[in-house]
């Protein structure tokens, strides 16, 4: 911290100084700003990691919460239709308790590798361009599909052992707890479809489920039900898109993801991303 200038950072006649850090104001065009340590930050003009996740939730929703007994983290939850969902991305990374996470979870607060762009060195090889910094305390961890389904636990099941992961087809059936806390599980395509139906159908589900702020080009959602999907990814520029793993696999190489983008009101299933890719997880209550 440092002593702020006497007049602070002024916007719409409001000062942003250290003693009001965390304050949110609304401008005349319904644009919102957050008072950060560095001054006023736009909440509506794209993504900014300096804004904490708590500010992205819908203030008109009465959220509940759960505590993950494995590591003590607390998550907001919300009931939508007959389902109860986590309203934020999973942030669990204890590979000692859950060996499936070894090499399959990414939680560093200082690393984002953007594979969409790279630059040649003088030797002709390519290096990744770091376009942003991923903050786990805001976006949660990202997981491979093998980690998301907890493939080691499935393989060690004495009654029905399954060999799952990249280049393996295990044909999962029934409820898959995966990496989720006890009493929660990784949703499959049928359960995602039930969510879309509960919010008005897949054609407008993206609009209804996206957070009210943070999306580029006026692409934020209404977040009518408190799902509060934020536009973060380790592969794409933040502000554009987010995707969540489904428990439903396509084939040996790929599994399904649910995608939401800044330019569309719909949510959609995509099936051309490999199982070793890194994406967030939303858990569903049993």
PDB file of N, CA and C in Angstrom, residues 56 61 69 115 149 154 160 219 234 246:
ATOM      1  N   UNK A  56     -18.130 -10.337  -9.269  1.00  0.00           N
ATOM      2  CA  UNK A  56     -18.759 -10.829 -10.499  1.00  0.00           C
ATOM      3  C   UNK A  56     -20.092 -11.536 -10.250  1.00  0.00           C
ATOM      4  N   UNK A  61     -29.086 -12.236  -6.404  1.00  0.00           N
ATOM      5  CA  UNK A  61     -29.302 -13.666  -6.181  1.00  0.00           C
ATOM      6  C   UNK A  61     -28.941 -14.021  -4.744  1.00  0.00           C
ATOM      7  N   UNK A  69     -14.384 -30.115   2.334  1.00  0.00           N
ATOM      8  CA  UNK A  69     -13.683 -30.593   3.518  1.00  0.00           C
ATOM      9  C   UNK A  69     -12.257 -31.036   3.207  1.00  0.00           C
ATOM     10  N   UNK A 115      -1.532 -20.607 -26.455  1.00  0.00           N
ATOM     11  CA  UNK A 115      -1.036 -21.371 -27.594  1.00  0.00           C
ATOM     12  C   UNK A 115      -1.560 -20.833 -28.916  1.00  0.00           C
ATOM     13  N   UNK A 149     -12.324 -36.292 -14.181  1.00  0.00           N
ATOM     14  CA  UNK A 149     -13.098 -37.497 -13.848  1.00  0.00           C
ATOM     15  C   UNK A 149     -12.449 -38.323 -12.747  1.00  0.00           C
ATOM     16  N   UNK A 154     -11.109 -44.163 -10.589  1.00  0.00           N
ATOM     17  CA  UNK A 154     -11.887 -45.066 -11.430  1.00  0.00           C
ATOM     18  C   UNK A 154     -11.108 -46.349 -11.719  1.00  0.00           C
ATOM     19  N   UNK A 160     -15.666 -52.203 -10.479  1.00  0.00           N
ATOM     20  CA  UNK A 160     -15.760 -51.889 -11.907  1.00  0.00           C
ATOM     21  C   UNK A 160     -14.588 -50.988 -12.323  1.00  0.00           C
ATOM     22  N   UNK A 219     -20.473  -8.220 -24.508  1.00  0.00           N
ATOM     23  CA  UNK A 219     -20.936  -9.601 -24.588  1.00  0.00           C
ATOM     24  C   UNK A 219     -21.299 -10.225 -23.261  1.00  0.00           C
ATOM     25  N   UNK A 234      -7.182 -20.592 -20.249  1.00  0.00           N
ATOM     26  CA  UNK A 234      -5.726 -20.588 -20.367  1.00  0.00           C
ATOM     27  C   UNK A 234      -5.292 -20.642 -21.828  1.00  0.00           C
ATOM     28  N   UNK A 246     -17.420 -31.666 -19.514  1.00  0.00           N
ATOM     29  CA  UNK A 246     -18.536 -32.574 -19.273  1.00  0.00           C
ATOM     30  C   UNK A 246     -17.960 -33.956 -18.976  1.00  0.00           C
TER      31      UNK A 246
END
